[in-house]
mmCIF file of C-alpha atoms and ligand atoms in Angstrom:
data_model
loop_
_atom_site.group_PDB
_atom_site.id
_atom_site.type_symbol
_atom_site.label_atom_id
_atom_site.label_comp_id
_atom_site.label_asym_id
_atom_site.label_seq_id
_atom_site.Cartn_x
_atom_site.Cartn_y
_atom_site.Cartn_z
ATOM 1 C CA MET A 1 -1.032 22.968 16.464
ATOM 2 C CA LYS A 2 -1.569 22.405 12.588
ATOM 3 C CA LYS A 3 -2.931 19.076 11.728
ATOM 4 C CA LYS A 4 -0.699 16.629 10.161
ATOM 5 C CA ARG A 5 -1.508 15.582 6.561
ATOM 6 C CA VAL A 6 -2.404 12.143 5.164
ATOM 7 C CA PHE A 7 -2.631 11.383 1.519
ATOM 8 C CA SER A 8 -3.439 8.134 -0.024
ATOM 9 C CA GLY A 9 -5.061 6.933 -3.360
ATOM 10 C CA ILE A 10 -6.469 3.911 -5.067
ATOM 11 C CA GLN A 11 -6.562 3.339 -8.907
ATOM 12 C CA PRO A 12 -10.069 2.963 -10.569
ATOM 13 C CA THR A 13 -9.415 -0.402 -11.965
ATOM 14 C CA GLY A 14 -12.661 -2.312 -11.234
ATOM 15 C CA ALA A 15 -14.014 -4.048 -7.912
ATOM 16 C CA LEU A 16 -11.738 -3.881 -5.107
ATOM 17 C CA HIS A 17 -10.983 -7.041 -2.723
ATOM 18 C CA ILE A 18 -10.981 -7.022 0.723
ATOM 19 C CA GLY A 19 -7.007 -7.156 0.744
ATOM 20 C CA ASN A 20 -7.182 -3.519 -0.990
ATOM 21 C CA TYR A 21 -9.814 -2.515 1.675
ATOM 22 C CA LEU A 22 -7.961 -3.921 4.703
ATOM 23 C CA GLY A 23 -4.524 -2.672 3.311
ATOM 24 C CA SER A 24 -5.604 0.977 2.784
ATOM 25 C CA VAL A 25 -9.261 2.275 3.271
ATOM 26 C CA HIS A 26 -9.862 0.508 6.611
ATOM 27 C CA ASN A 27 -6.772 2.431 8.044
ATOM 28 C CA TRP A 28 -7.933 5.786 6.495
ATOM 29 C CA LEU A 29 -11.015 5.709 8.552
ATOM 30 C CA THR A 30 -9.254 6.071 11.947
ATOM 31 C CA LEU A 31 -6.654 8.420 10.497
ATOM 32 C CA GLN A 32 -9.192 10.933 9.040
ATOM 33 C CA LYS A 33 -10.325 11.694 12.627
ATOM 34 C CA ASP A 34 -6.860 13.193 13.497
ATOM 35 C CA TYR A 35 -5.183 14.215 10.353
ATOM 36 C CA GLU A 36 -6.025 16.540 7.510
ATOM 37 C CA SER A 37 -6.758 13.796 4.977
ATOM 38 C CA MET A 38 -6.838 13.598 1.247
ATOM 39 C CA PHE A 39 -8.114 10.586 -0.351
ATOM 40 C CA CYS A 40 -7.634 10.578 -4.166
ATOM 41 C CA VAL A 41 -9.077 8.522 -7.108
ATOM 42 C CA VAL A 42 -5.837 7.950 -9.159
ATOM 43 C CA ASP A 43 -7.084 7.711 -12.503
ATOM 44 C CA LEU A 44 -4.034 8.995 -14.359
ATOM 45 C CA HIS A 45 -2.052 5.935 -12.750
ATOM 46 C CA ALA A 46 -4.872 3.558 -14.078
ATOM 47 C CA ILE A 47 -4.425 4.471 -17.788
ATOM 48 C CA THR A 48 -0.698 3.199 -17.554
ATOM 49 C CA VAL A 49 -2.472 -0.047 -18.571
ATOM 50 C CA ALA A 50 -4.812 0.412 -21.576
ATOM 51 C CA ARG A 51 -8.362 1.016 -20.414
ATOM 52 C CA LYS A 52 -11.797 1.474 -22.211
ATOM 53 C CA PRO A 53 -12.936 5.075 -21.742
ATOM 54 C CA GLU A 54 -16.448 4.199 -20.671
ATOM 55 C CA GLU A 55 -15.238 1.419 -18.064
ATOM 56 C CA LEU A 56 -12.877 4.068 -16.499
ATOM 57 C CA ARG A 57 -15.525 6.711 -16.164
ATOM 58 C CA LYS A 58 -17.621 4.145 -14.358
ATOM 59 C CA ASN A 59 -14.632 2.898 -12.307
ATOM 60 C CA ILE A 60 -13.906 6.371 -11.013
ATOM 61 C CA LEU A 61 -17.582 6.845 -9.708
ATOM 62 C CA GLU A 62 -17.245 3.338 -8.190
ATOM 63 C CA ILE A 63 -14.093 3.951 -6.314
ATOM 64 C CA ALA A 64 -15.419 7.252 -5.071
ATOM 65 C CA ALA A 65 -18.657 5.506 -3.911
ATOM 66 C CA VAL A 66 -16.326 2.752 -2.135
ATOM 67 C CA TYR A 67 -14.665 5.568 -0.113
ATOM 68 C CA LEU A 68 -17.971 7.013 0.832
ATOM 69 C CA ALA A 69 -19.733 3.615 1.695
ATOM 70 C CA SER A 70 -16.495 2.581 3.756
ATOM 71 C CA GLY A 71 -17.001 5.587 5.831
ATOM 72 C CA VAL A 72 -14.570 8.159 4.435
ATOM 73 C CA ASP A 73 -16.281 11.186 5.587
ATOM 74 C CA PRO A 74 -16.433 14.087 3.137
ATOM 75 C CA GLU A 75 -16.763 16.467 5.930
ATOM 76 C CA GLN A 76 -13.593 15.404 7.489
ATOM 77 C CA SER A 77 -11.452 14.239 4.432
ATOM 78 C CA THR A 78 -11.055 15.732 0.912
ATOM 79 C CA ILE A 79 -12.163 13.029 -1.861
ATOM 80 C CA PHE A 80 -11.120 14.150 -5.287
ATOM 81 C CA VAL A 81 -9.864 12.750 -8.598
ATOM 82 C CA GLN A 82 -6.480 13.065 -9.513
ATOM 83 C CA SER A 83 -6.945 14.164 -13.206
ATOM 84 C CA ALA A 84 -8.965 17.045 -12.030
ATOM 85 C CA VAL A 85 -6.006 18.792 -10.236
ATOM 86 C CA LYS A 86 -3.468 19.442 -13.200
ATOM 87 C CA GLU A 87 -0.770 20.321 -10.660
ATOM 88 C CA HIS A 88 -0.347 16.640 -10.216
ATOM 89 C CA THR A 89 1.259 16.053 -13.644
ATOM 90 C CA GLU A 90 3.140 19.439 -13.602
ATOM 91 C CA LEU A 91 4.988 18.530 -10.488
ATOM 92 C CA ALA A 92 5.501 14.892 -11.847
ATOM 93 C CA TRP A 93 7.303 16.485 -14.813
ATOM 94 C CA ILE A 94 9.679 18.603 -12.623
ATOM 95 C CA LEU A 95 10.259 15.705 -10.391
ATOM 96 C CA ALA A 96 10.872 13.375 -13.463
ATOM 97 C CA THR A 97 13.985 15.633 -14.194
ATOM 98 C CA ILE A 98 15.513 14.689 -11.020
ATOM 99 C CA THR A 99 14.789 10.860 -10.999
ATOM 100 C CA LYS A 100 17.326 8.632 -12.457
ATOM 101 C CA ILE A 101 16.444 5.968 -14.908
ATOM 102 C CA SER A 102 18.435 3.598 -13.083
ATOM 103 C CA GLU A 103 16.164 3.986 -9.894
ATOM 104 C CA LEU A 104 13.082 3.482 -11.932
ATOM 105 C CA LYS A 105 14.344 0.288 -13.395
ATOM 106 C CA LEU A 106 14.463 -1.090 -9.833
ATOM 107 C CA MET A 107 10.845 -0.680 -9.095
ATOM 108 C CA HIS A 108 9.090 -4.184 -8.462
ATOM 109 C CA GLN A 109 5.608 -3.064 -9.870
ATOM 110 C CA PHE A 110 7.270 -1.772 -13.237
ATOM 111 C CA LYS A 111 8.982 -5.125 -13.483
ATOM 112 C CA GLU A 112 5.823 -7.098 -12.765
ATOM 113 C CA LYS A 113 3.776 -5.011 -14.962
ATOM 114 C CA SER A 114 5.729 -4.894 -17.903
ATOM 115 C CA ALA A 115 5.962 -8.793 -17.538
ATOM 116 C CA SER A 116 2.195 -9.152 -17.508
ATOM 117 C CA HIS A 117 1.642 -6.327 -20.203
ATOM 118 C CA GLU A 118 4.385 -7.076 -22.595
ATOM 119 C CA GLU A 119 2.240 -5.503 -25.380
ATOM 120 C CA ASN A 120 2.147 -2.197 -23.749
ATOM 121 C CA ILE A 121 5.219 -1.520 -21.881
ATOM 122 C CA ASN A 122 4.674 2.336 -22.152
ATOM 123 C CA ALA A 123 6.632 5.235 -20.934
ATOM 124 C CA GLY A 124 3.774 6.173 -18.311
ATOM 125 C CA LEU A 125 4.177 2.640 -16.731
ATOM 126 C CA PHE A 126 8.014 3.356 -16.349
ATOM 127 C CA THR A 127 7.468 6.836 -14.572
ATOM 128 C CA TYR A 128 4.321 5.782 -12.697
ATOM 129 C CA PRO A 129 6.338 6.110 -9.381
ATOM 130 C CA VAL A 130 7.321 9.678 -10.080
ATOM 131 C CA LEU A 131 3.548 10.825 -10.564
ATOM 132 C CA MET A 132 2.936 8.901 -7.305
ATOM 133 C CA ALA A 133 5.689 11.084 -5.527
ATOM 134 C CA ALA A 134 4.154 14.198 -7.089
ATOM 135 C CA ASP A 135 0.848 13.196 -5.534
ATOM 136 C CA ILE A 136 2.310 12.700 -2.154
ATOM 137 C CA LEU A 137 4.565 15.736 -2.054
ATOM 138 C CA LEU A 138 2.182 18.256 -3.694
ATOM 139 C CA TYR A 139 0.305 18.585 -0.348
ATOM 140 C CA GLY A 140 3.128 18.394 2.165
ATOM 141 C CA THR A 141 1.967 14.934 3.150
ATOM 142 C CA ASP A 142 3.160 13.732 6.478
ATOM 143 C CA VAL A 143 1.807 10.209 6.426
ATOM 144 C CA VAL A 144 0.968 7.756 3.451
ATOM 145 C CA PRO A 145 -1.100 4.906 4.376
ATOM 146 C CA VAL A 146 -0.740 1.989 1.745
ATOM 147 C CA GLY A 147 -0.183 -1.691 1.765
ATOM 148 C CA ASP A 148 3.286 -3.377 1.719
ATOM 149 C CA ASP A 149 3.345 -3.401 -2.035
ATOM 150 C CA GLN A 150 3.795 0.354 -2.133
ATOM 151 C CA LYS A 151 6.815 0.872 0.012
ATOM 152 C CA GLN A 152 9.248 0.987 -2.742
ATOM 153 C CA HIS A 153 7.292 3.794 -4.276
ATOM 154 C CA LEU A 154 7.151 5.618 -1.137
ATOM 155 C CA GLU A 155 10.705 5.222 -0.488
ATOM 156 C CA LEU A 156 11.301 6.819 -3.899
ATOM 157 C CA ALA A 157 8.898 9.751 -3.021
ATOM 158 C CA ARG A 158 11.129 10.381 0.052
ATOM 159 C CA GLU A 159 14.260 10.207 -1.759
ATOM 160 C CA LEU A 160 13.063 12.634 -4.540
ATOM 161 C CA ALA A 161 12.022 15.081 -1.702
ATOM 162 C CA ARG A 162 15.155 14.906 -0.217
ATOM 163 C CA ARG A 163 17.003 15.341 -3.468
ATOM 164 C CA PHE A 164 14.717 18.224 -4.448
ATOM 165 C CA ASN A 165 15.299 20.082 -0.940
ATOM 166 C CA GLY A 166 18.979 19.405 -1.152
ATOM 167 C CA GLN A 167 19.402 20.871 -4.482
ATOM 168 C CA PHE A 168 16.855 23.920 -4.250
ATOM 169 C CA GLY A 169 16.145 24.597 -0.687
ATOM 170 C CA ASP A 170 13.628 23.137 1.800
ATOM 171 C CA THR A 171 10.435 22.682 -0.067
ATOM 172 C CA PHE A 172 8.915 19.249 0.676
ATOM 173 C CA THR A 173 7.830 17.377 3.737
ATOM 174 C CA ILE A 174 9.629 13.988 3.831
ATOM 175 C CA PRO A 175 6.565 11.611 3.971
ATOM 176 C CA ALA A 176 6.470 8.582 6.132
ATOM 177 C CA GLY A 177 4.686 5.303 5.894
ATOM 178 C CA TYR A 178 1.914 4.330 8.078
ATOM 179 C CA ALA A 179 2.992 1.175 10.030
ATOM 180 C CA VAL A 180 0.236 -1.219 10.150
ATOM 181 C CA LYS A 181 0.854 -4.239 12.322
ATOM 182 C CA LYS A 182 -1.878 -6.520 10.286
ATOM 183 C CA GLY A 183 -3.435 -6.138 6.979
ATOM 184 C CA ALA A 184 -0.651 -4.609 4.934
ATOM 185 C CA ARG A 185 -0.314 -7.736 3.147
ATOM 186 C CA ILE A 186 -3.437 -9.918 2.928
ATOM 187 C CA MET A 187 -2.491 -13.064 1.154
ATOM 188 C CA GLY A 188 -4.580 -15.086 -1.658
ATOM 189 C CA LEU A 189 -7.105 -17.401 -0.488
ATOM 190 C CA ASP A 190 -5.925 -20.107 -3.047
ATOM 191 C CA ASP A 191 -2.337 -19.353 -2.233
ATOM 192 C CA PRO A 192 -0.880 -17.632 0.808
ATOM 193 C CA ALA A 193 2.426 -17.317 -0.655
ATOM 194 C CA LYS A 194 1.179 -14.480 -2.864
ATOM 195 C CA LYS A 195 -0.694 -11.247 -2.129
ATOM 196 C CA MET A 196 -4.295 -11.198 -2.627
ATOM 197 C CA SER A 197 -4.605 -9.701 -6.111
ATOM 198 C CA LYS A 198 -7.447 -8.568 -8.405
ATOM 199 C CA SER A 199 -5.449 -9.918 -11.394
ATOM 200 C CA ALA A 200 -5.086 -13.409 -9.912
ATOM 201 C CA SER A 201 -5.955 -16.153 -12.427
ATOM 202 C CA SER A 202 -8.866 -17.514 -10.272
ATOM 203 C CA ALA A 203 -11.548 -15.781 -8.305
ATOM 204 C CA LEU A 204 -10.882 -17.913 -5.589
ATOM 205 C CA ASN A 205 -7.959 -15.862 -4.877
ATOM 206 C CA TYR A 206 -10.008 -12.868 -3.390
ATOM 207 C CA ILE A 207 -13.143 -11.672 -1.896
ATOM 208 C CA SER A 208 -14.434 -8.759 -3.895
ATOM 209 C CA LEU A 209 -16.181 -6.009 -1.968
ATOM 210 C CA THR A 210 -19.188 -6.795 -4.252
ATOM 211 C CA ASP A 211 -19.334 -10.615 -3.622
ATOM 212 C CA SER A 212 -22.484 -11.966 -2.449
ATOM 213 C CA PRO A 213 -22.827 -13.828 0.859
ATOM 214 C CA ASP A 214 -23.268 -17.147 -1.021
ATOM 215 C CA VAL A 215 -20.080 -16.435 -3.078
ATOM 216 C CA VAL A 216 -18.264 -15.570 0.267
ATOM 217 C CA ARG A 217 -19.246 -18.505 1.841
ATOM 218 C CA ASP A 218 -18.097 -20.701 -0.936
ATOM 219 C CA LYS A 219 -14.731 -18.789 -1.390
ATOM 220 C CA LEU A 220 -13.793 -19.200 2.329
ATOM 221 C CA LYS A 221 -14.967 -22.934 2.203
ATOM 222 C CA ARG A 222 -12.539 -23.712 -0.667
ATOM 223 C CA ALA A 223 -9.803 -21.530 0.790
ATOM 224 C CA VAL A 224 -6.582 -23.384 1.501
ATOM 225 C CA THR A 225 -5.503 -24.354 4.884
ATOM 226 C CA ASP A 226 -2.133 -25.561 6.360
ATOM 227 C CA SER A 227 -1.143 -29.049 7.541
ATOM 228 C CA GLY A 228 -2.193 -29.884 11.136
ATOM 229 C CA LYS A 229 -5.648 -29.021 12.667
ATOM 230 C CA GLU A 230 -4.866 -26.251 15.251
ATOM 231 C CA ILE A 231 -6.235 -22.713 14.436
ATOM 232 C CA THR A 232 -3.298 -20.724 15.411
ATOM 233 C CA PHE A 233 -1.265 -17.815 14.133
ATOM 234 C CA GLY A 234 2.267 -18.289 12.999
ATOM 235 C CA GLN A 235 4.942 -18.593 10.377
ATOM 236 C CA GLU A 236 4.519 -22.348 9.904
ATOM 237 C CA LYS A 237 0.768 -21.576 9.279
ATOM 238 C CA PRO A 238 0.602 -18.953 6.444
ATOM 239 C CA ALA A 239 -2.783 -19.798 5.139
ATOM 240 C CA VAL A 240 -4.556 -20.023 8.544
ATOM 241 C CA SER A 241 -2.704 -16.896 9.798
ATOM 242 C CA ASN A 242 -4.109 -15.081 6.715
ATOM 243 C CA LEU A 243 -7.665 -15.973 7.600
ATOM 244 C CA LEU A 244 -7.113 -15.135 11.224
ATOM 245 C CA THR A 245 -5.833 -11.668 10.194
ATOM 246 C CA ILE A 246 -9.004 -11.025 8.086
ATOM 247 C CA TYR A 247 -11.095 -12.300 10.975
ATOM 248 C CA HIS A 248 -9.334 -10.073 13.400
ATOM 249 C CA LEU A 249 -9.382 -6.884 11.415
ATOM 250 C CA LEU A 250 -13.167 -7.240 10.433
ATOM 251 C CA SER A 251 -14.349 -8.381 13.842
ATOM 252 C CA LYS A 252 -11.940 -5.940 15.916
ATOM 253 C CA ARG A 253 -11.354 -9.011 18.315
ATOM 254 C CA THR A 254 -7.726 -9.958 19.104
ATOM 255 C CA ILE A 255 -5.903 -12.830 17.188
ATOM 256 C CA ALA A 256 -5.586 -14.425 20.818
ATOM 257 C CA ASP A 257 -8.944 -14.241 21.642
ATOM 258 C CA ILE A 258 -10.102 -15.736 18.320
ATOM 259 C CA GLU A 259 -7.449 -18.563 18.669
ATOM 260 C CA LYS A 260 -8.846 -19.308 22.066
ATOM 261 C CA GLU A 261 -12.322 -19.653 20.851
ATOM 262 C CA TYR A 262 -11.256 -22.309 18.364
ATOM 263 C CA VAL A 263 -9.131 -24.572 20.398
ATOM 264 C CA GLY A 264 -10.243 -28.126 19.766
ATOM 265 C CA LYS A 265 -12.430 -26.894 16.833
ATOM 266 C CA GLY A 266 -12.089 -27.784 13.092
ATOM 267 C CA TYR A 267 -11.271 -25.470 10.097
ATOM 268 C CA LYS A 268 -14.942 -25.932 8.934
ATOM 269 C CA GLU A 269 -16.326 -24.152 11.904
ATOM 270 C CA PHE A 270 -13.701 -21.595 11.738
ATOM 271 C CA LYS A 271 -14.423 -20.992 8.200
ATOM 272 C CA GLU A 272 -18.159 -20.785 8.546
ATOM 273 C CA ASP A 273 -17.735 -18.280 11.337
ATOM 274 C CA LEU A 274 -15.313 -16.140 9.390
ATOM 275 C CA ALA A 275 -17.768 -16.113 6.607
ATOM 276 C CA ASP A 276 -20.386 -14.744 8.817
ATOM 277 C CA VAL A 277 -17.802 -12.070 10.062
ATOM 278 C CA VAL A 278 -17.239 -11.118 6.412
ATOM 279 C CA VAL A 279 -20.818 -10.961 5.293
ATOM 280 C CA GLU A 280 -21.679 -8.918 8.384
ATOM 281 C CA PHE A 281 -18.987 -6.545 7.386
ATOM 282 C CA LEU A 282 -20.047 -6.699 3.452
ATOM 283 C CA THR A 283 -23.768 -6.390 3.862
ATOM 284 C CA PRO A 284 -24.017 -2.937 5.269
ATOM 285 C CA PHE A 285 -21.191 -1.938 3.070
ATOM 286 C CA GLN A 286 -22.858 -3.064 -0.048
ATOM 287 C CA LYS A 287 -26.095 -1.485 0.972
ATOM 288 C CA LYS A 288 -24.386 1.969 1.075
ATOM 289 C CA TYR A 289 -22.235 1.274 -1.806
ATOM 290 C CA THR A 290 -25.294 0.616 -3.948
ATOM 291 C CA LYS A 291 -27.176 3.716 -2.437
ATOM 292 C CA TYR A 292 -24.443 5.986 -3.419
ATOM 293 C CA LEU A 293 -23.896 4.786 -6.844
ATOM 294 C CA LYS A 294 -27.622 5.380 -7.714
ATOM 295 C CA ASP A 295 -26.904 9.165 -6.793
ATOM 296 C CA GLU A 296 -23.979 9.892 -9.454
ATOM 297 C CA ASP A 297 -24.728 13.578 -8.915
ATOM 298 C CA PHE A 298 -24.097 13.490 -5.204
ATOM 299 C CA ILE A 299 -20.721 11.721 -5.812
ATOM 300 C CA ARG A 300 -19.832 14.330 -8.499
ATOM 301 C CA GLN A 301 -20.689 17.127 -6.036
ATOM 302 C CA ILE A 302 -18.357 15.555 -3.575
ATOM 303 C CA LEU A 303 -15.566 15.303 -6.047
ATOM 304 C CA ALA A 304 -15.909 18.713 -7.447
ATOM 305 C CA HIS A 305 -15.753 20.087 -3.842
ATOM 306 C CA GLY A 306 -12.726 17.966 -3.268
ATOM 307 C CA ALA A 307 -10.923 19.070 -6.481
ATOM 308 C CA HIS A 308 -11.478 22.730 -5.524
ATOM 309 C CA VAL A 309 -10.232 22.201 -2.150
ATOM 310 C CA ALA A 310 -7.154 20.028 -3.548
ATOM 311 C CA THR A 311 -6.394 22.610 -6.241
ATOM 312 C CA LYS A 312 -6.213 25.430 -3.790
ATOM 313 C CA ARG A 313 -3.564 23.439 -1.701
ATOM 314 C CA ALA A 314 -1.785 22.340 -4.767
ATOM 315 C CA LYS A 315 -1.340 25.829 -6.367
ATOM 316 C CA VAL A 316 0.372 26.986 -3.162
ATOM 317 C CA MET A 317 2.841 24.323 -3.543
ATOM 318 C CA MET A 318 3.454 24.723 -7.154
ATOM 319 C CA GLU A 319 4.281 28.429 -6.607
ATOM 320 C CA THR A 320 6.890 27.523 -4.131
ATOM 321 C CA VAL A 321 8.429 24.784 -6.435
ATOM 322 C CA LYS A 322 8.573 26.849 -9.381
ATOM 323 C CA ALA A 323 10.078 29.850 -7.809
ATOM 324 C CA ARG A 324 12.843 27.420 -6.054
ATOM 325 C CA ALA A 325 13.479 25.809 -9.442
ATOM 326 C CA GLY A 326 13.811 29.267 -11.324
ATOM 327 C CA LEU A 327 10.491 28.805 -13.237
ATOM 328 C CA ASP A 328 9.182 32.245 -12.273
ATOM 329 C CA TYR A 329 10.741 34.668 -14.528
HETATM 330 P P1 LIG B 401 -4.324 -0.494 -6.114
HETATM 331 O O1 LIG B 401 -5.591 -1.223 -6.482
HETATM 332 O O2 LIG B 401 -3.281 -1.306 -6.742
HETATM 333 O O3 LIG B 401 -4.293 0.948 -6.299
HETATM 334 O O4 LIG B 401 -4.291 -0.685 -4.567
HETATM 335 C C1 LIG B 401 -4.913 0.058 -3.764
HETATM 336 C C2 LIG B 401 -4.605 -0.274 -2.121
HETATM 337 O O5 LIG B 401 -4.657 -1.557 -1.850
HETATM 338 C C3 LIG B 401 -2.921 0.209 -2.152
HETATM 339 O O6 LIG B 401 -2.831 0.917 -0.903
HETATM 340 C C4 LIG B 401 -2.132 -1.275 -1.998
HETATM 341 O O7 LIG B 401 -1.071 -1.266 -1.268
HETATM 342 C C5 LIG B 401 -3.375 -2.147 -1.270
HETATM 343 N N1 LIG B 401 -3.258 -3.476 -1.487
HETATM 344 C C6 LIG B 401 -3.207 -4.009 -2.615
HETATM 345 N N2 LIG B 401 -3.181 -5.415 -2.582
HETATM 346 C C7 LIG B 401 -3.180 -5.732 -1.266
HETATM 347 C C8 LIG B 401 -3.121 -6.752 -0.495
HETATM 348 N N3 LIG B 401 -3.124 -8.127 -0.880
HETATM 349 N N4 LIG B 401 -2.999 -6.732 0.929
HETATM 350 C C9 LIG B 401 -3.146 -5.485 1.326
HETATM 351 N N5 LIG B 401 -3.065 -4.248 0.668
HETATM 352 C C10 LIG B 401 -3.099 -4.338 -0.529
HETATM 353 N N1 LIG B 402 0.361 3.335 -6.514
HETATM 354 C C1 LIG B 402 -0.647 3.268 -5.658
HETATM 355 C C2 LIG B 402 -1.251 1.703 -5.737
HETATM 356 O O1 LIG B 402 -0.947 1.014 -6.732
HETATM 357 C C3 LIG B 402 -1.696 4.054 -6.004
HETATM 358 C C4 LIG B 402 -1.229 5.391 -5.720
HETATM 359 C C5 LIG B 402 -1.076 6.549 -6.638
HETATM 360 C C6 LIG B 402 -0.980 5.963 -4.305
HETATM 361 N N2 LIG B 402 -0.747 7.721 -5.989
HETATM 362 C C7 LIG B 402 -0.549 7.495 -4.719
HETATM 363 C C8 LIG B 402 -1.052 5.688 -3.094
HETATM 364 C C9 LIG B 402 -0.253 8.253 -3.549
HETATM 365 C C10 LIG B 402 -0.648 6.529 -2.120
HETATM 366 C C11 LIG B 402 -0.297 7.895 -2.376
HETATM 367 O O2 LIG B 402 -1.805 1.247 -5.013
#
């Protein structure tokens, strides 16, 4: 039987935090075993916010190194950079012609980003979800593992696929989300009401994948907790639940098991142990990450191979799309 396809991507916008990791890459590792997987560094999405060329160049290689250091296996998965495969923008244009402005106006991310980048509300920021739909639909993707914040964009991709299929005949697979029970939304350490975010005003909001053990310990020590002393998971305990989620995902122990261990114990001990769990995850990760970053040629080789594989697949789809739309005189 033909393997089902997975597609996901992360923007090269600087150091990732453990929320990004747990919401996306962490899930890719299991998926890559059973699916034909494509993991993309979405650089064209990143430039919807102004970037310095020299930083972007560096960030692209860094995200590729994060994929590799996390355990995305280039033998199993295709790792590539979005701008290296021209078909993404070609398909985005065609999809833009069946997307309504009114639909794009509803996108939360557009509203948030145009509020936070008032000086640069560009057309690319507005059509960002169309390019994302193109990324996904170009490869006949079945499953898209992303965090909760991307659900609305994925829903638009599904709608555009249905619309194109309805108008021009069956062409695109309707992609599904990948339901993660935990980790789709890791919250800020300093404010459990908001998602952990790189653009948070305080670095105490997140643990970066590049934070040193001391920094990790300090940030967790200062992480907010809830009223009451119990270390239990539940709606009335958003801060502790968030910490338990991180503990659970990184240690692979069940929440119930962790709760049991801390009956009668305090936040201090719990946070210190959690810091150990995070450091135990980060230390080998960082070692590999540094090693890959020192070998830029190796990363470039992987990316060149990935782009080659992706281009071959993308061309097949574009031929069909163009023929259906009558762009094949
Ligand atoms: P970005 O850096 O915006 O490209 O996001 C990369 C990935 O991380 C996407 O799949 C997001 O859905 C995911 N993500 C971002 N923030 C969080 C968070 N706080 N919790 C879980 N997943 C997240
Ligand atoms: N928009 C996604 C984010 O901000 C990144 C992204 C771009 C993506 N294209 C994609 C994710 C295709 C999944 C599939 O996180």
